[in-house]
Amino acid sequence: MSEPSVLMSLVSGLRSGAIEVVDLTAPLSSSTPVLQLPPEFGQTAVFELEEISRYDDRGPAWYWNNFRSGEHTGTHFDAPNHWVTGKDLADVASVPVGRLVAPAAVLDFTAEAQADPDFLVEVEHIKAWEAENGPLPDGGWLLVRTGWDARSRSQEEILNADDSGPHTPGLSAECARWVAQESPVIGLGVETVGTDAGGAYAFDPAFPCHSYLMGSDKYGLTQLQNLARLPATGCVVVAGPLPIVAGSGAPARVLALVERG
Ligand code: MN
């Protein structure tokens, strides 16, 4: 008898529960929060369903809907061409599919973000994590856990804005540059509505995660949830954005495969 193949080992692990599938995706509905830009800019649409028929005169045996959504609504994938720094790089349909299945490192800044909603991850934080856990995964994701997923059912709570603008955690400009240009990861995943911190419009450069990552042919994943159920190292993320031709991003189902001992 031949050895079981790697894929059959994966299948048996999934069946036995040795490998758990964790859903990192926020439910997509008309109440899914969306990012809000200052009023002088164009705004992304909230998700909307429009019923075509529901076992009625319009279609007696079938139910279906049209939907309207921003590319950047809910849990979604940012493609390099989303930002001007990556305008000549891949659109969301051109991202190599091999890069959509990748290992992930999960860095936990829940306590820091709870103490200070404007908390910024610095390069030193990542280096301290690497000293304990080993290097960030080559070709993998850096997932930043902040506890912000607990706010994902409320537009007001997830944006956490006051007169001085939104207050949500993220990366400093130098850390964003380091992740984009010096670290081996292909992208950054966060629990907030965008990869950048709430105050990042005032950073130099503005929105540094977008500016540096997209410009380095890297990706973003936003509004992730259940990162608390992932180990610091060793999980595999499957990110599935819709292949919108020429699109700048797309709603994505994001799953993690986790080994349970
Ligand atoms: Mn986006």
Short mmCIF file of C-alpha atoms and ligand atoms in Angstrom, two decimals:
data_model
loop_
_atom_site.label_atom_id
_atom_site.label_comp_id
_atom_site.label_asym_id
_atom_site.label_seq_id
_atom_site.Cartn_x
_atom_site.Cartn_y
_atom_site.Cartn_z
CA MET A 1 0.00 0.00 0.00
CA SER A 2 1.25 3.47 -0.82
CA GLU A 3 1.67 6.17 1.80
CA PRO A 4 -1.39 8.39 2.26
CA SER A 5 -1.04 11.51 0.15
CA VAL A 6 -0.64 14.91 1.77
CA LEU A 7 -4.11 15.92 0.61
CA MET A 8 -5.72 12.76 1.97
CA SER A 9 -3.96 13.44 5.29
CA LEU A 10 -5.53 16.89 5.26
CA VAL A 11 -8.96 15.40 4.57
CA SER A 12 -8.65 12.84 7.36
CA GLY A 13 -7.45 15.57 9.73
CA LEU A 14 -10.49 17.65 8.88
CA ARG A 15 -12.81 14.66 9.43
CA SER A 16 -11.26 13.63 12.74
CA GLY A 17 -11.16 17.15 14.11
CA ALA A 18 -7.36 17.17 14.28
CA ILE A 19 -7.64 20.13 11.92
CA GLU A 20 -10.31 22.72 12.70
CA VAL A 21 -11.63 25.23 10.17
CA VAL A 22 -12.08 28.63 11.82
CA ASP A 23 -14.17 31.23 9.99
CA LEU A 24 -12.42 34.62 10.08
CA THR A 25 -15.23 36.27 8.07
CA ALA A 26 -17.80 38.74 9.37
CA PRO A 27 -21.39 38.02 8.25
CA LEU A 28 -22.29 40.16 5.24
CA SER A 29 -25.58 42.05 5.54
CA SER A 30 -27.04 45.55 5.30
CA SER A 31 -25.85 46.12 8.87
CA THR A 32 -22.21 45.20 8.19
CA PRO A 33 -20.18 48.29 9.14
CA VAL A 34 -18.30 50.17 6.43
CA LEU A 35 -15.41 52.58 6.40
CA GLN A 36 -16.33 56.27 6.27
CA LEU A 37 -14.13 58.87 4.61
CA PRO A 38 -14.36 62.64 5.18
CA PRO A 39 -17.48 63.95 3.35
CA GLU A 40 -15.53 65.53 0.46
CA PHE A 41 -14.55 62.05 -0.79
CA GLY A 42 -16.57 59.29 -2.50
CA GLN A 43 -17.98 56.69 -0.12
CA THR A 44 -18.20 52.92 -0.24
CA ALA A 45 -21.65 51.35 -0.39
CA VAL A 46 -23.17 49.28 2.36
CA PHE A 47 -24.17 45.76 1.38
CA GLU A 48 -27.75 45.50 0.06
CA LEU A 49 -29.88 42.60 -1.13
CA GLU A 50 -32.58 43.07 -3.76
CA GLU A 51 -34.98 40.17 -4.01
CA ILE A 52 -35.59 38.83 -7.52
CA SER A 53 -38.14 36.18 -6.55
CA ARG A 54 -39.05 34.06 -3.55
CA TYR A 55 -41.22 31.10 -4.56
CA ASP A 56 -43.79 33.55 -5.88
CA ASP A 57 -45.19 34.94 -9.16
CA ARG A 58 -41.74 36.24 -10.06
CA GLY A 59 -40.30 32.72 -9.78
CA PRO A 60 -42.56 30.06 -8.30
CA ALA A 61 -39.96 27.44 -7.34
CA TRP A 62 -36.91 29.57 -6.64
CA TYR A 63 -35.48 32.23 -4.36
CA TRP A 64 -32.64 34.49 -5.40
CA ASN A 65 -31.31 38.01 -4.99
CA ASN A 66 -29.22 40.63 -6.66
CA PHE A 67 -26.79 42.36 -4.39
CA ARG A 68 -25.03 45.69 -4.28
CA SER A 69 -21.82 46.13 -2.35
CA GLY A 70 -18.60 48.07 -2.22
CA GLU A 71 -15.50 46.07 -3.08
CA HIS A 72 -14.25 47.17 0.34
CA THR A 73 -17.34 46.28 2.35
CA GLY A 74 -17.17 43.82 5.25
CA THR A 75 -14.39 41.25 5.44
CA HIS A 76 -12.49 41.98 2.25
CA PHE A 77 -9.22 41.77 0.37
CA ASP A 78 -7.23 44.84 -0.73
CA ALA A 79 -5.41 44.30 -4.04
CA PRO A 80 -2.21 46.21 -4.91
CA ASN A 81 -4.03 48.47 -7.41
CA HIS A 82 -6.27 49.77 -4.59
CA TRP A 83 -3.67 52.45 -3.84
CA VAL A 84 -1.97 54.91 -6.18
CA THR A 85 1.40 53.46 -5.13
CA GLY A 86 0.32 50.12 -6.64
CA LYS A 87 -1.74 51.43 -9.56
CA ASP A 88 0.23 49.43 -12.15
CA LEU A 89 0.28 46.24 -10.06
CA ALA A 90 -2.26 43.43 -9.76
CA ASP A 91 -6.01 43.91 -9.68
CA VAL A 92 -7.93 41.55 -7.44
CA ALA A 93 -8.62 39.05 -10.24
CA SER A 94 -4.91 38.87 -11.11
CA VAL A 95 -3.60 37.97 -7.66
CA PRO A 96 -1.86 34.59 -8.10
CA VAL A 97 -4.14 32.00 -6.50
CA GLY A 98 -1.15 30.26 -4.91
CA ARG A 99 -0.79 33.31 -2.68
CA LEU A 100 -4.37 32.94 -1.41
CA VAL A 101 -3.45 29.89 0.69
CA ALA A 102 -0.68 30.83 3.09
CA PRO A 103 0.58 30.48 6.67
CA ALA A 104 -0.10 33.20 9.21
CA ALA A 105 1.47 34.70 12.30
CA VAL A 106 -1.01 36.08 14.83
CA LEU A 107 0.23 38.91 17.05
CA ASP A 108 -1.98 39.79 19.99
CA PHE A 109 -2.30 43.45 20.95
CA THR A 110 -5.72 43.16 22.61
CA ALA A 111 -4.56 44.52 25.96
CA GLU A 112 -2.72 47.44 24.38
CA ALA A 113 -5.71 48.37 22.16
CA GLN A 114 -8.07 48.13 25.09
CA ALA A 115 -5.91 50.52 27.10
CA ASP A 116 -5.43 52.89 24.14
CA PRO A 117 -7.70 52.70 21.06
CA ASP A 118 -5.07 54.67 19.10
CA PHE A 119 -2.41 52.05 19.91
CA LEU A 120 0.17 51.60 17.14
CA VAL A 121 2.23 48.49 16.53
CA GLU A 122 5.92 49.36 16.14
CA VAL A 123 8.74 47.35 14.53
CA GLU A 124 10.06 46.66 18.05
CA HIS A 125 6.80 44.88 18.96
CA ILE A 126 7.15 42.58 15.97
CA LYS A 127 10.82 41.92 16.69
CA ALA A 128 9.97 41.06 20.30
CA TRP A 129 7.30 38.65 19.03
CA GLU A 130 9.82 37.10 16.60
CA ALA A 131 12.32 36.59 19.44
CA GLU A 132 9.72 34.39 21.15
CA ASN A 133 7.99 32.77 18.19
CA GLY A 134 10.48 32.76 15.33
CA PRO A 135 10.47 34.82 12.14
CA LEU A 136 7.30 36.00 10.40
CA PRO A 137 6.27 33.43 7.78
CA ASP A 138 7.83 33.84 4.35
CA GLY A 139 4.97 34.30 1.88
CA GLY A 140 2.45 34.35 4.73
CA TRP A 141 0.23 36.81 6.56
CA LEU A 142 0.81 39.07 9.50
CA LEU A 143 -2.49 39.07 11.41
CA VAL A 144 -2.89 41.78 14.03
CA ARG A 145 -5.31 40.88 16.79
CA THR A 146 -6.77 43.81 18.76
CA GLY A 147 -10.11 42.57 20.09
CA TRP A 148 -11.78 44.95 17.64
CA ASP A 149 -13.87 42.09 16.21
CA ALA A 150 -16.11 42.37 19.30
CA ARG A 151 -17.24 45.72 17.82
CA SER A 152 -17.96 44.40 14.33
CA ARG A 153 -21.75 44.40 14.62
CA SER A 154 -21.91 48.15 15.22
CA GLN A 155 -20.86 50.87 12.80
CA GLU A 156 -20.45 53.29 15.70
CA GLU A 157 -18.35 50.97 17.86
CA ILE A 158 -16.06 49.71 15.13
CA LEU A 159 -15.31 53.23 13.82
CA ASN A 160 -15.00 54.65 17.36
CA ALA A 161 -15.03 58.24 16.07
CA ASP A 162 -15.33 61.52 17.95
CA ASP A 163 -14.80 65.17 16.99
CA SER A 164 -11.14 64.45 16.33
CA GLY A 165 -11.86 61.53 13.98
CA PRO A 166 -11.78 57.74 14.28
CA HIS A 167 -9.79 56.09 17.07
CA THR A 168 -8.79 52.55 16.10
CA PRO A 169 -5.50 50.67 16.46
CA GLY A 170 -3.06 49.98 13.65
CA LEU A 171 0.59 50.18 12.60
CA SER A 172 2.92 53.17 12.83
CA ALA A 173 4.19 54.56 9.52
CA GLU A 174 7.66 53.09 10.09
CA CYS A 175 6.18 49.71 11.03
CA ALA A 176 4.03 49.71 7.88
CA ARG A 177 7.13 50.48 5.81
CA TRP A 178 9.06 47.69 7.50
CA VAL A 179 6.27 45.13 6.99
CA ALA A 180 5.96 46.13 3.32
CA GLN A 181 9.62 46.47 2.41
CA GLU A 182 11.63 44.35 4.84
CA SER A 183 9.44 41.57 6.22
CA PRO A 184 8.78 38.37 4.26
CA VAL A 185 4.95 38.47 4.58
CA ILE A 186 2.61 38.95 1.60
CA GLY A 187 0.07 40.93 3.53
CA LEU A 188 -1.45 42.37 6.67
CA GLY A 189 -4.76 41.25 8.18
CA VAL A 190 -6.67 43.28 10.78
CA GLU A 191 -9.98 43.32 12.67
CA THR A 192 -10.77 46.98 11.90
CA VAL A 193 -12.57 48.26 8.76
CA GLY A 194 -9.29 49.20 7.06
CA THR A 195 -5.68 48.09 7.42
CA ASP A 196 -4.63 51.55 8.62
CA ALA A 197 -5.11 53.01 12.08
CA GLY A 198 -8.04 55.39 12.60
CA GLY A 199 -5.67 58.35 12.85
CA ALA A 200 -3.58 57.37 9.82
CA TYR A 201 -4.94 60.13 7.57
CA ALA A 202 -2.57 62.40 9.54
CA PHE A 203 0.50 60.12 9.36
CA ASP A 204 3.45 60.69 7.03
CA PRO A 205 2.78 59.23 4.53
CA ALA A 206 -1.01 59.29 4.99
CA PHE A 207 -2.49 55.78 5.29
CA PRO A 208 0.98 54.18 5.41
CA CYS A 209 -0.23 50.55 5.43
CA HIS A 210 -2.09 51.13 2.18
CA SER A 211 0.68 53.26 0.71
CA TYR A 212 3.58 50.91 1.50
CA LEU A 213 1.89 47.50 1.24
CA MET A 214 0.03 48.11 -2.03
CA GLY A 215 3.16 49.77 -3.46
CA SER A 216 5.13 46.62 -2.57
CA ASP A 217 2.69 44.25 -4.34
CA LYS A 218 1.33 43.11 -0.99
CA TYR A 219 -2.24 42.69 0.22
CA GLY A 220 -4.64 43.65 2.97
CA LEU A 221 -7.38 41.70 4.75
CA THR A 222 -9.82 43.63 6.89
CA GLN A 223 -12.61 43.11 9.38
CA LEU A 224 -11.37 39.67 10.34
CA GLN A 225 -12.87 37.98 13.38
CA ASN A 226 -12.06 35.00 15.60
CA LEU A 227 -8.32 35.68 15.57
CA ALA A 228 -8.45 34.77 19.28
CA ARG A 229 -9.07 31.19 18.19
CA LEU A 230 -5.80 31.00 16.26
CA PRO A 231 -2.37 29.99 17.58
CA ALA A 232 0.47 32.52 17.37
CA THR A 233 2.10 30.41 14.66
CA GLY A 234 1.26 27.43 12.48
CA CYS A 235 -2.21 28.12 11.07
CA VAL A 236 -2.95 28.31 7.35
CA VAL A 237 -5.19 31.04 5.95
CA VAL A 238 -7.38 30.54 2.89
CA ALA A 239 -8.46 33.96 1.58
CA GLY A 240 -11.00 33.91 -1.24
CA PRO A 241 -11.76 37.33 -2.76
CA LEU A 242 -14.17 37.37 -5.71
CA PRO A 243 -12.17 37.68 -8.95
CA ILE A 244 -13.67 41.02 -9.99
CA VAL A 245 -11.92 41.83 -13.27
CA ALA A 246 -9.97 45.07 -12.86
CA GLY A 247 -11.30 45.33 -9.31
CA SER A 248 -9.36 46.95 -6.47
CA GLY A 249 -10.49 44.44 -3.88
CA ALA A 250 -13.44 42.23 -3.08
CA PRO A 251 -15.47 40.81 -0.25
CA ALA A 252 -13.73 37.60 0.76
CA ARG A 253 -14.49 34.45 2.69
CA VAL A 254 -11.45 34.00 4.88
CA LEU A 255 -10.88 30.68 6.63
CA ALA A 256 -8.06 29.42 8.83
CA LEU A 257 -6.97 25.80 9.22
CA VAL A 258 -5.78 25.12 12.76
CA GLU A 259 -4.22 21.94 14.15
CA ARG A 260 -5.81 20.83 17.41
CA GLY A 261 -3.62 18.68 19.66
MN MN B 1 -10.02 47.95 1.70
#
